[in-house]
Amino acid sequence: MAAPSNDQPNGITIADPLPPHSLFDTILVLDFGSQYTHLITRRLRELNIYSEMLPCTQKLTDLDFKPKGIILSGGPYSVYASDAPHVDPNVFELGVPVLGICYGLQEIAWHHGKDVVAGEKREYGHAELNIHANGSEVSRLFQGLPNNTDVWMSHGDKLGRMPEDFQTIATSPNSPHAGIAHEKKQIYGIQFHPEVTHTPRGVEVIKNFAAGICGAKQDWTMEAFKDKEVARIRKLVGEKAQVIGAVSGGVDSTVAAKLMQEAVGARFHAVMVDNGVLRKNEAKQVKETLTRGLGVNLTVVDASDRFLDRLQGVADPEKKRIIIGNTFIEIFEEEAKRIAKEAESTPHAGPVEWFLQGTLYPDVIESISFRGPSQTIKTHHNVGGLPEKMKLKLIEPLRELFKDEVRAMGREMGIPPDLVGRHPFPGPGLAIRILGDVTREKVRVVQEADLIFIEEIRKAGVYDEISQAFAALSGDRAVGVVGDQRLHGYLVFLRAVRTTDFMTATAYEFPAGVLARIVNRIGNEVEGVARVLYEVTSKPPSTIEFE
Ligand SMILES: Nc1ncnc2c1ncn2[C@@H]1O[C@H](COP(=O)(O)OP(=O)(O)OP(=O)(O)O)[C@@H](O)[C@H]1O
Ligand SMILES: O=c1[nH]c(=O)c2[nH+]cn([C@@H]3O[C@H](COP(=O)(O)O)[C@@H](O)[C@H]3O)c2[nH]1
Ligand SMILES: NC(=O)CC[C@H](N)C(=O)O
Ligand SMILES: [Mg+2]
């Protein structure tokens, strides 16, 4: 098979000889812009069935693989509107089963007879699905489900008339055609959303379709993927080239680095930058874990003075991010030169051609989503500007994986559980947790407070219940009293949130006594702190980080 290429918006080409869809049975999800489309892909992956999402405008002739089945997602449009998106009609001629969800069902009906209309009533929220045993048999789509099943609906349009040769396989009080099927052609439509948790038995419907009707193998495991991915990377990088990678000690870059090290050994050079705003002892610990624990060839570059000097007097959060991002780039350019030079005298000399990046599937989804990328609230720093500037080719071994799959991969590779379960830490580090200008003294206070906070959270056994926890520092001072002396000292904020996707979050409620213990320790052990506050705002309206 010719190597399909994968053009990135920034013009960088990833030549990918063996993408997962060429190795695993794949269910293709076509996105009409629903908020839940990615959940369809997730549910399939949780069933160990590989799935990819593409925009609904995807031309089938441009696909470089044949899916085992196709799912058409929901969407905010009405199929009868003049500007409504429509799927490539070849979807119905490919000879593979099709399942339409909500808008997807309406799209199937539209294609087969154009009779979809605005309903008199919207149907939003819980509904009871009545599964019809037409003649004697229940549709294969609903096998194993009780005759009355709770489902979740979110629509205003409905089918006028059934398209020819289709039959109703389920109804709900408000939808006479809540499920439709053309059993011979294996085209199915459902008005409810099986992918959301509010449809408790939705996963069974998805499984009936993908594993039952499409016959997709349930062999997508991280164990199977890992070996194939290592082989793919070897082929991609070739015999000579060197690979450089930015590694933070976070889950994504660590798993990516470990994969790379297995694939190309000493030709992979991991670089961690100590930017002076890491957590206490972090650079040392990461070095220890990656080098000794995982055998990754890691260089820690101590550039803390360069970063802290440039951050001096800068209070604007976006300016801080830009300074940090640009300084990262500068250091990586220096490192690439150093690596190429040092490699000259070794048996594996070769040019630095590749840049490893820990991009995950949600980032890919965001960039291909039919609705387009969402609005930027904060320019999340990554070192993404690097490969372009340095004329390097990108290698992104995790670009098909969700975060929990990356964690599973990490466990598979023997990465210690406390690293695999680590809370995320932002690239600009403590600089965006110190409100206003950053000084060495403030970095010390946040580092010490953060260390105590996390230590106590671990001691209380609640680290894994929390998605992200950290200490931050106010730009203001407050009055306190220590040892009968007035103290005009620092105000430390503590934040701990629970979230599944980091898009929304709620404050964590600590078990009784834990916060008191933490506050007491910070007050006693961190010099200069006058007050400690626990922050309880949800996201929205706040964000997780303070800047
Ligand atoms: N101090 C650092 N030194 C080198 N690279 C870094 C540093 N901080 C961030 N990066 C790079 O920026 C990328 C994005 O950081 P991000 O925090 O989103 O991911 P991560 O650190 O890999 O994982 P996690 O989300 O678990 O923290 C990292 O994968 C890494 O490539
Ligand atoms: O690498 C990063 N660079 C950044 O500039 C950045 N800003 C926020 N975050 C992380 O993103 C998640 C959501 O954070 P917010 O609610 O603050 O936007 C949380 O996990 C934050 O830690 C960043 N990560
Ligand atoms: N959730 C959906 O896919 C909605 C489809 C269509 N816009 C309707 O209201 O019926
Ligand atoms: Mg990180």
Coordinates of C-alpha atoms and ligand atoms in Angstrom, one line a residue:
M1 CA 0.0 0.0 0.0
A2 CA 1.3 3.5 -0.8
A3 CA 2.2 5.5 2.3
P4 CA -0.8 7.8 2.9
S5 CA 0.3 11.2 4.0
N6 CA -1.3 13.3 6.6
D7 CA -1.0 17.0 6.0
Q8 CA -1.1 19.2 9.1
P9 CA -2.6 22.7 9.0
N10 CA 0.9 24.1 9.5
G11 CA 2.1 22.5 6.3
I12 CA 4.2 19.8 8.1
T13 CA 3.7 16.4 6.5
I14 CA 3.6 13.3 8.5
A15 CA 4.3 10.3 6.3
D16 CA 2.6 7.5 8.1
P17 CA 3.3 4.1 6.8
L18 CA 1.1 2.1 9.1
P19 CA -1.7 4.1 10.8
P20 CA -3.9 2.1 13.2
H21 CA -6.9 2.1 10.8
S22 CA -4.8 0.0 8.4
L23 CA -4.0 -2.5 11.2
F24 CA -7.2 -2.7 13.2
D25 CA -10.9 -3.1 12.2
T26 CA -12.1 0.5 12.3
I27 CA -15.5 2.1 12.8
L28 CA -15.6 5.5 11.1
V29 CA -17.6 8.2 12.9
L30 CA -18.7 11.1 10.7
D31 CA -19.2 14.2 12.7
F32 CA -22.2 16.6 12.0
G33 CA -21.1 18.9 14.8
S34 CA -22.8 17.3 17.9
Q35 CA -21.3 18.0 21.3
Y36 CA -21.2 14.3 21.8
T37 CA -19.6 13.0 18.7
H38 CA -16.2 12.3 20.3
L39 CA -18.0 10.2 22.9
I40 CA -19.1 7.8 20.2
T41 CA -15.5 7.2 19.4
R42 CA -14.6 6.9 23.1
R43 CA -17.4 4.3 23.8
L44 CA -16.1 2.2 20.8
R45 CA -12.5 2.3 22.1
E46 CA -13.7 1.3 25.6
L47 CA -15.2 -1.7 23.8
N48 CA -11.7 -2.4 22.4
I49 CA -12.9 -1.5 18.9
Y50 CA -10.8 1.0 17.1
S51 CA -12.6 4.1 15.9
E52 CA -11.8 7.3 14.2
M53 CA -13.8 10.5 13.7
L54 CA -13.8 12.6 10.6
P55 CA -15.9 15.5 9.5
C56 CA -19.2 14.7 7.8
T57 CA -17.9 16.3 4.6
Q58 CA -15.4 13.5 4.2
K59 CA -15.4 12.1 0.6
L60 CA -15.2 8.3 0.6
T61 CA -12.9 8.2 -2.4
D62 CA -10.3 10.2 -0.3
L63 CA -10.3 7.6 2.4
D64 CA -7.3 5.3 2.5
F65 CA -9.0 2.5 4.3
K66 CA -12.3 0.7 4.3
P67 CA -14.1 1.0 7.6
K68 CA -16.0 -2.0 9.0
G69 CA -19.0 0.3 9.6
I70 CA -20.0 3.9 9.6
I71 CA -21.8 6.0 12.3
L72 CA -23.4 9.3 11.4
S73 CA -23.4 11.6 14.5
G74 CA -26.0 14.0 15.8
G75 CA -25.7 17.7 14.9
P76 CA -27.3 21.1 15.5
Y77 CA -28.7 21.5 12.0
S78 CA -32.0 20.5 10.5
V79 CA -31.5 18.2 7.5
Y80 CA -34.2 20.1 5.5
A81 CA -32.5 23.5 5.9
S82 CA -30.9 24.8 2.7
D83 CA -27.4 25.1 4.2
A84 CA -27.6 21.8 6.1
P85 CA -24.5 19.5 5.8
H86 CA -25.0 16.2 4.0
V87 CA -23.0 13.1 3.9
D88 CA -21.3 11.7 0.8
P89 CA -24.1 9.5 -0.7
N90 CA -21.5 6.8 -1.4
V91 CA -21.7 6.0 2.3
F92 CA -24.9 4.1 1.5
E93 CA -23.3 2.2 -1.4
L94 CA -20.1 1.1 0.3
G95 CA -21.6 -2.2 1.4
V96 CA -20.8 -1.7 5.1
P97 CA -23.4 -1.2 7.8
V98 CA -24.4 2.4 8.7
L99 CA -25.9 3.7 12.0
G100 CA -27.4 7.2 12.2
I101 CA -27.7 8.8 15.6
C102 CA -30.3 11.7 15.9
Y103 CA -29.3 14.0 13.0
G104 CA -27.7 10.9 11.5
L105 CA -31.1 9.1 11.5
Q106 CA -32.7 12.1 10.0
E107 CA -29.9 12.2 7.4
I108 CA -30.6 8.6 6.5
A109 CA -34.3 9.4 6.1
W110 CA -33.5 12.5 4.1
H111 CA -31.3 10.5 1.7
H112 CA -34.0 7.9 1.3
G113 CA -37.0 10.1 0.6
K114 CA -36.6 13.6 1.9
D115 CA -39.4 13.4 4.4
V116 CA -38.1 15.1 7.6
V117 CA -40.0 17.9 9.3
A118 CA -40.0 20.1 12.3
G119 CA -41.9 18.3 15.1
E120 CA -44.7 20.1 17.1
K121 CA -42.8 19.3 20.3
R122 CA -39.2 19.1 21.1
E123 CA -38.0 16.0 22.9
Y124 CA -35.2 16.8 25.4
G125 CA -34.0 14.6 28.2
H126 CA -35.2 11.3 29.4
A127 CA -37.6 9.1 27.3
E128 CA -38.7 5.6 27.4
L129 CA -37.9 3.6 24.3
N130 CA -40.3 0.9 23.3
I131 CA -38.5 -1.8 21.4
H132 CA -40.7 -3.5 18.9
A133 CA -40.5 -7.2 18.2
N134 CA -41.5 -6.8 14.6
G135 CA -43.0 -10.1 13.6
S136 CA -41.1 -12.4 15.9
E137 CA -37.6 -10.9 16.1
V138 CA -36.1 -7.9 17.9
S139 CA -33.7 -6.0 15.6
R140 CA -30.1 -7.1 16.1
L141 CA -29.4 -3.5 17.1
F142 CA -31.4 -3.9 20.3
Q143 CA -30.6 -7.5 21.2
G144 CA -30.4 -8.2 24.9
L145 CA -32.2 -5.0 25.9
P146 CA -35.5 -5.0 27.8
N147 CA -38.6 -4.1 25.9
N148 CA -38.8 -0.8 27.7
T149 CA -35.4 0.9 27.9
D150 CA -34.4 4.4 29.3
V151 CA -32.8 6.6 26.7
W152 CA -31.8 10.2 26.4
M153 CA -33.1 12.4 23.6
S154 CA -32.3 15.9 22.3
H155 CA -34.1 16.8 19.1
G156 CA -36.9 18.9 17.6
D157 CA -37.2 17.4 14.1
K158 CA -38.9 14.1 13.2
L159 CA -39.5 11.8 10.3
G160 CA -42.6 12.5 8.3
R161 CA -43.0 9.1 6.7
M162 CA -40.8 6.0 6.8
P163 CA -38.5 5.7 3.9
E164 CA -39.3 2.8 1.6
D165 CA -38.1 -0.6 2.7
F166 CA -37.3 0.7 6.2
Q167 CA -39.3 -0.5 9.2
T168 CA -39.8 0.9 12.7
I169 CA -37.8 -1.0 15.3
A170 CA -38.6 1.2 18.2
T171 CA -40.9 4.0 19.3
S172 CA -41.0 6.5 22.1
P173 CA -44.0 8.5 23.3
N174 CA -42.9 11.5 21.2
S175 CA -41.1 9.7 18.4
P176 CA -43.1 7.2 16.3
H177 CA -39.8 6.4 14.6
A178 CA -37.3 6.3 17.4
G179 CA -35.5 3.5 15.7
I180 CA -35.6 2.5 12.0
A181 CA -33.9 -0.2 10.1
H182 CA -33.3 -1.5 6.6
E183 CA -32.2 -4.9 7.8
K184 CA -31.2 -6.2 4.3
K185 CA -28.9 -3.2 3.6
Q186 CA -27.9 -3.0 7.3
I187 CA -28.8 0.7 7.6
Y188 CA -30.0 1.7 11.1
G189 CA -31.2 4.9 12.6
I190 CA -31.9 5.9 16.2
Q191 CA -33.3 9.1 17.5
F192 CA -31.8 8.8 21.0
H193 CA -28.1 9.2 22.0
P194 CA -26.6 5.9 23.0
E195 CA -23.2 7.5 23.6
V196 CA -24.1 9.6 26.6
T197 CA -24.2 8.1 30.1
H198 CA -27.8 9.3 30.5
T199 CA -28.7 6.3 28.2
P200 CA -27.6 3.6 30.7
R201 CA -27.7 0.7 28.2
G202 CA -26.4 2.8 25.3
V203 CA -23.1 1.0 25.2
E204 CA -24.9 -2.3 24.4
V205 CA -26.5 -0.7 21.4
I206 CA -23.1 0.6 20.2
K207 CA -21.7 -2.9 20.8
N208 CA -24.5 -4.6 19.0
F209 CA -23.9 -2.4 16.0
A210 CA -20.1 -2.4 15.9
A211 CA -19.2 -5.9 17.1
G212 CA -22.5 -7.7 16.1
I213 CA -23.7 -6.1 12.9
C214 CA -20.4 -4.8 11.5
G215 CA -18.4 -7.8 12.9
A216 CA -15.6 -5.5 14.1
K217 CA -13.0 -7.3 16.1
Q218 CA -12.6 -6.2 19.7
D219 CA -8.8 -6.3 19.6
W220 CA -7.9 -2.7 20.2
T221 CA -5.7 -3.0 23.3
M222 CA -2.7 -0.9 24.3
E223 CA -0.7 -4.1 24.4
A224 CA -1.5 -4.7 20.7
F225 CA -1.1 -1.1 19.7
K226 CA 2.3 -0.7 21.5
D227 CA 4.2 -3.3 19.5
K228 CA 2.7 -2.0 16.2
E229 CA 3.5 1.5 17.1
V230 CA 7.1 0.7 17.9
A231 CA 7.4 -1.0 14.5
R232 CA 5.8 2.0 12.8
I233 CA 8.1 4.5 14.4
R234 CA 11.2 2.4 13.4
K235 CA 10.1 2.4 9.8
L236 CA 9.2 6.1 9.9
V237 CA 12.5 7.3 11.4
G238 CA 14.7 4.9 9.3
E239 CA 18.2 3.7 10.1
K240 CA 20.1 6.9 10.6
A241 CA 18.1 9.9 11.7
Q242 CA 18.1 11.4 15.2
V243 CA 15.0 12.3 17.1
I244 CA 14.7 15.1 19.6
G245 CA 11.8 15.3 22.1
A246 CA 10.7 17.8 24.7
V247 CA 9.9 16.0 27.9
S248 CA 8.2 17.5 30.9
G249 CA 7.9 14.5 33.2
G250 CA 4.1 14.6 32.5
V251 CA 2.3 11.5 31.5
D252 CA 2.0 12.3 27.8
S253 CA 5.6 13.2 27.1
T254 CA 6.9 10.4 29.3
V255 CA 4.9 7.7 27.5
A256 CA 5.9 9.1 24.1
A257 CA 9.5 9.2 25.2
K258 CA 9.5 5.6 26.4
L259 CA 7.9 4.4 23.1
M260 CA 10.5 6.3 21.2
Q261 CA 13.3 4.9 23.3
E262 CA 12.1 1.4 22.6
A263 CA 11.9 2.1 18.9
V264 CA 15.2 3.9 18.1
G265 CA 17.2 3.6 21.4
A266 CA 20.2 5.9 21.6
R267 CA 19.1 7.9 18.6
F268 CA 16.3 9.4 20.7
H269 CA 17.3 12.5 22.7
A270 CA 14.9 13.7 25.4
V271 CA 15.4 17.2 26.6
M272 CA 13.8 18.6 29.8
V273 CA 14.1 22.3 30.4
D274 CA 14.3 23.6 33.9
N275 CA 12.6 26.9 33.4
G276 CA 12.8 28.0 37.0
V277 CA 9.1 27.7 37.5
L278 CA 8.9 23.9 37.9
R279 CA 7.7 22.4 41.2
K280 CA 10.1 21.8 44.0
N281 CA 12.8 19.1 43.1
E282 CA 10.9 18.3 39.9
A283 CA 13.8 18.4 37.5
K284 CA 15.8 16.1 39.7
Q285 CA 13.0 13.7 40.2
V286 CA 12.1 13.5 36.5
K287 CA 15.8 12.9 35.6
E288 CA 15.9 10.1 38.1
T289 CA 12.7 8.4 37.0
L290 CA 13.3 8.7 33.2
T291 CA 17.0 7.9 33.2
R292 CA 17.3 5.2 35.9
G293 CA 13.8 4.0 36.0
L294 CA 12.9 3.9 32.3
G295 CA 16.3 4.0 30.5
V296 CA 15.4 7.1 28.5
N297 CA 18.3 9.2 27.4
L298 CA 17.4 12.5 29.0
T299 CA 19.3 15.8 29.3
V300 CA 18.0 18.4 31.8
V301 CA 19.0 21.9 30.7
D302 CA 19.1 24.3 33.7
A303 CA 17.9 27.5 32.1
S304 CA 16.1 28.9 35.2
D305 CA 18.1 32.1 35.3
R306 CA 17.4 32.9 31.6
F307 CA 13.6 32.3 32.1
L308 CA 13.4 34.2 35.5
D309 CA 15.4 37.1 34.2
R310 CA 13.1 37.5 31.2
L311 CA 10.0 37.2 33.3
Q312 CA 11.1 39.9 35.7
G313 CA 8.5 42.6 36.0
V314 CA 6.1 40.9 33.6
A315 CA 2.5 40.7 35.0
D316 CA 0.4 39.9 32.0
P317 CA -0.4 36.2 31.8
E318 CA -0.3 36.0 28.0
K319 CA 3.0 37.8 27.9
K320 CA 4.4 35.3 30.4
R321 CA 3.3 32.5 28.1
I322 CA 4.9 34.0 25.1
I323 CA 8.2 34.7 26.9
I324 CA 8.3 31.1 28.1
G325 CA 7.3 29.7 24.8
N326 CA 10.0 31.6 22.9
T327 CA 12.7 30.8 25.4
F328 CA 11.8 27.1 25.1
I329 CA 12.2 27.4 21.3
E330 CA 15.6 29.0 21.7
I331 CA 16.8 26.3 24.0
F332 CA 15.6 23.5 21.8
E333 CA 17.5 25.1 18.8
E334 CA 20.7 25.1 20.9
E335 CA 20.1 21.5 22.0
A336 CA 19.4 20.2 18.5
K337 CA 22.8 21.7 17.4
R338 CA 24.5 20.2 20.4
I339 CA 23.0 16.7 19.7
A340 CA 23.9 16.7 16.1
K341 CA 27.5 17.7 16.9
E342 CA 27.9 15.1 19.7
A343 CA 26.4 12.4 17.5
E344 CA 29.1 13.0 14.8
S345 CA 31.7 11.0 16.8
T346 CA 29.4 8.1 17.7
P347 CA 28.4 5.0 15.7
H348 CA 24.9 6.3 15.2
A349 CA 25.8 9.6 13.6
G350 CA 23.0 11.2 11.6
P351 CA 21.1 14.4 11.2
V352 CA 18.4 15.5 13.7
E353 CA 15.4 15.1 11.5
W354 CA 12.5 14.5 13.8
F355 CA 10.7 16.2 16.6
L356 CA 8.7 14.1 19.1
Q357 CA 5.4 15.6 20.3
G358 CA 2.9 14.2 22.7
T359 CA -0.2 15.3 20.9
L360 CA -3.3 13.4 21.9
Y361 CA -6.5 12.6 20.0
P362 CA -8.6 15.3 21.6
D363 CA -6.3 17.9 20.1
V364 CA -6.7 16.2 16.7
I365 CA -10.4 16.0 17.1
E366 CA -10.5 19.7 17.9
S367 CA -8.7 20.6 14.7
I368 CA -10.8 18.4 12.5
S369 CA -14.2 18.9 14.1
F370 CA -16.9 20.0 11.7
R371 CA -17.7 23.0 13.9
G372 CA -14.1 24.2 13.8
P373 CA -11.8 24.8 16.7
S374 CA -13.3 26.4 19.8
Q375 CA -12.5 29.8 20.9
T376 CA -9.1 30.4 22.6
I377 CA -9.5 31.5 26.3
K378 CA -5.8 31.0 27.0
T379 CA -3.0 30.3 24.5
H380 CA -2.0 27.0 25.9
H381 CA 1.7 26.9 25.6
N382 CA 3.2 23.9 23.9
V383 CA 6.4 23.7 22.0
G384 CA 4.4 23.3 18.8
G385 CA 6.0 26.2 17.0
L386 CA 9.3 24.3 17.2
P387 CA 9.3 21.7 14.4
E388 CA 8.3 24.3 11.8
K389 CA 10.9 26.8 12.9
M390 CA 13.7 24.2 13.0
K391 CA 12.5 22.5 9.8
L392 CA 12.0 19.2 11.7
K393 CA 9.4 16.6 10.9
L394 CA 6.8 15.9 13.5
I395 CA 6.4 12.5 15.0
E396 CA 3.3 12.0 17.2
P397 CA 2.9 8.5 18.5
L398 CA 0.0 9.3 20.7
R399 CA -2.0 11.3 18.2
E400 CA -4.7 8.5 18.0
L401 CA -5.0 8.0 21.8
F402 CA -7.3 9.4 24.5
K403 CA -5.7 10.3 27.8
D404 CA -6.9 7.2 29.6
E405 CA -5.5 5.1 26.8
V406 CA -2.2 6.9 27.2
R407 CA -2.3 6.0 30.9
A408 CA -3.1 2.3 30.0
M409 CA -0.2 2.4 27.6
G410 CA 2.1 3.8 30.4
R411 CA 1.1 1.0 32.7
E412 CA 1.7 -1.5 30.0
M413 CA 5.2 -0.2 29.6
G414 CA 6.0 -0.4 33.2
I415 CA 5.9 3.3 34.0
P416 CA 5.4 3.7 37.8
P417 CA 1.8 4.1 38.8
D418 CA 2.3 7.4 40.6
L419 CA 3.7 8.9 37.4
V420 CA 1.0 7.4 35.2
G421 CA -1.7 8.8 37.5
R422 CA 0.0 12.3 37.9
H423 CA -2.1 15.4 37.7
P424 CA -1.3 17.5 34.6
F425 CA 1.1 20.4 35.0
P426 CA 1.1 23.3 32.6
G427 CA 4.1 24.1 30.4
P428 CA 4.5 27.7 31.8
G429 CA 4.4 26.1 35.2
L430 CA 4.3 28.2 38.4
A431 CA 4.6 31.4 36.3
I432 CA 0.8 31.2 35.7
R433 CA 0.2 30.3 39.4
I434 CA 1.9 33.5 40.6
L435 CA -0.6 36.3 39.9
G436 CA 1.3 39.3 38.6
D437 CA 5.0 39.5 38.4
V438 CA 7.2 36.5 39.1
T439 CA 10.1 36.7 41.5
R440 CA 12.5 34.0 42.9
E441 CA 11.0 34.6 46.3
K442 CA 7.5 34.1 45.1
V443 CA 8.6 30.9 43.3
R444 CA 10.0 29.6 46.6
V445 CA 6.8 30.3 48.5
V446 CA 4.6 28.5 45.9
Q447 CA 6.9 25.6 45.6
E448 CA 7.0 25.0 49.3
A449 CA 3.2 25.4 49.8
D450 CA 2.5 23.2 46.8
L451 CA 4.8 20.5 48.1
I452 CA 3.0 20.4 51.5
F453 CA -0.4 20.5 49.8
I454 CA 0.3 17.5 47.5
E455 CA 2.1 15.6 50.3
E456 CA -1.0 15.9 52.6
I457 CA -3.3 15.0 49.7
R458 CA -1.4 11.8 49.2
K459 CA -1.3 11.1 52.9
A460 CA -5.1 11.5 53.1
G461 CA -5.3 9.0 50.2
V462 CA -7.4 11.3 48.0
Y463 CA -4.9 12.1 45.2
D464 CA -6.6 9.9 42.7
E465 CA -10.0 11.3 43.5
I466 CA -8.7 14.8 42.5
S467 CA -8.0 15.6 38.8
Q468 CA -5.7 18.5 39.5
A469 CA -4.5 20.2 42.7
F470 CA -2.0 22.9 43.3
A471 CA -1.0 26.0 45.3
A472 CA -1.0 29.5 43.8
L473 CA 0.0 32.9 45.0
S474 CA -2.0 36.1 45.1
G475 CA -0.3 39.3 43.8
D476 CA -1.5 41.1 46.9
R477 CA -0.4 40.9 50.5
A478 CA -2.4 40.5 53.7
V479 CA -1.9 41.1 57.3
G480 CA -1.3 38.3 59.7
V481 CA 0.3 37.7 63.1
V482 CA 3.2 35.4 63.9
G483 CA 4.9 35.2 67.2
D484 CA 3.2 38.4 68.4
Q485 CA 4.6 40.2 65.4
R486 CA 2.6 41.8 62.7
L487 CA 3.2 40.1 59.3
H488 CA 2.4 41.7 56.0
G489 CA 2.7 38.5 54.2
Y490 CA 1.7 36.3 51.2
L491 CA -1.7 35.0 50.4
V492 CA -1.6 31.4 49.2
F493 CA -4.5 29.9 47.3
L494 CA -5.1 26.2 47.3
R495 CA -7.1 24.7 44.4
A496 CA -8.2 21.1 43.9
V497 CA -10.7 20.2 41.2
R498 CA -12.5 17.3 39.8
T499 CA -13.1 17.1 36.0
T500 CA -13.2 14.5 33.3
D501 CA -12.3 16.7 30.3
F502 CA -10.8 19.9 31.9
M503 CA -13.4 21.9 30.0
T504 CA -15.6 22.1 33.0
A505 CA -14.6 21.4 36.6
T506 CA -15.9 21.5 40.2
A507 CA -14.0 22.2 43.4
Y508 CA -13.1 19.1 45.4
E509 CA -14.7 18.7 48.8
F510 CA -12.0 17.5 51.2
P511 CA -12.8 15.1 54.0
A512 CA -13.1 16.8 57.4
G513 CA -9.8 17.8 59.0
V514 CA -7.6 17.6 55.9
L515 CA -7.6 21.2 54.9
A516 CA -7.0 22.3 58.5
R517 CA -3.9 20.2 58.6
I518 CA -2.6 21.5 55.4
V519 CA -3.2 25.2 56.3
N520 CA -1.6 24.6 59.6
R521 CA 1.6 23.1 58.0
I522 CA 1.8 25.8 55.4
G523 CA 1.5 28.5 58.0
N524 CA 4.2 26.9 60.2
E525 CA 6.6 25.8 57.5
V526 CA 6.5 28.3 54.7
E527 CA 8.1 31.6 55.7
G528 CA 6.3 34.8 54.8
V529 CA 2.7 33.3 54.5
A530 CA 0.0 35.3 56.2
R531 CA -3.1 33.5 54.9
V532 CA -4.1 30.4 53.1
L533 CA -7.4 30.3 51.2
Y534 CA -9.2 27.4 49.6
E535 CA -10.7 28.3 46.3
V536 CA -14.1 26.8 45.5
T537 CA -15.2 28.4 42.2
S538 CA -16.3 26.0 39.5
K539 CA -15.2 26.2 35.9
P540 CA -17.1 28.1 34.4
P541 CA -17.1 30.9 35.4
S542 CA -13.5 30.5 36.6
T543 CA -10.8 28.4 34.9
I544 CA -8.6 25.8 36.6
E545 CA -5.4 27.8 36.5
F546 CA -5.5 31.4 38.0
E547 CA -4.1 33.0 34.8
Ligands
LIG1 N1 9.8 21.8 31.2 C1 9.7 21.3 30.0 N2 10.8 20.8 29.3 C2 10.6 20.3 28.1 N3 9.4 20.2 27.5 C3 8.3 20.6 28.1 C4 8.4 21.2 29.4 N4 7.2 21.6 29.7 C5 6.3 21.2 28.7 N5 7.0 20.6 27.7 C6 6.5 20.2 26.5 O1 5.2 20.7 26.2 C7 4.3 19.6 26.0 C8 3.0 20.0 26.5 O2 2.9 20.0 28.0 P1 1.7 19.4 28.7 O3 1.8 19.8 30.1 O4 0.4 19.7 28.0 O5 1.8 17.8 28.5 P2 2.7 16.7 29.3 O6 3.5 17.5 30.3 O7 3.3 15.8 28.4 O8 1.6 15.9 30.1 P3 0.6 16.4 31.3 O9 -0.6 16.9 30.5 O10 0.3 15.1 32.0 O11 1.3 17.4 32.0 C9 4.9 18.4 26.8 O12 4.5 17.2 26.3 C10 6.4 18.6 26.5 O13 6.7 18.2 25.2
LIG2 O1 0.6 23.2 28.9 C1 -0.2 24.1 29.3 N1 0.0 25.4 29.0 C2 -0.8 26.5 29.4 O2 -0.5 27.6 29.1 C3 -1.9 26.1 30.2 N2 -2.9 26.8 30.7 C4 -3.7 26.0 31.4 N3 -3.3 24.7 31.2 C5 -3.9 23.5 31.7 O3 -5.1 23.2 30.9 C6 -6.1 22.7 31.8 C7 -7.3 23.7 31.7 O4 -6.9 24.8 32.4 P1 -7.7 26.2 32.4 O5 -9.0 25.8 32.9 O6 -6.9 27.1 33.3 O7 -7.7 26.7 31.0 C8 -5.5 22.5 33.1 O8 -5.0 21.2 33.2 C9 -4.3 23.5 33.1 O9 -3.2 23.1 34.0 C10 -2.2 24.8 30.5 N4 -1.3 23.8 30.0
LIG3 N1 -29.2 16.2 18.5 C1 -29.4 16.2 17.1 O1 -28.7 15.6 16.4 C2 -30.6 17.1 16.7 C3 -30.9 16.9 15.2 C4 -31.9 18.0 14.7 N2 -31.2 19.3 14.8 C5 -33.1 18.0 15.6 O2 -33.4 19.0 16.3 O3 -33.9 17.1 15.5
MG4 MG 2.7 18.9 31.6

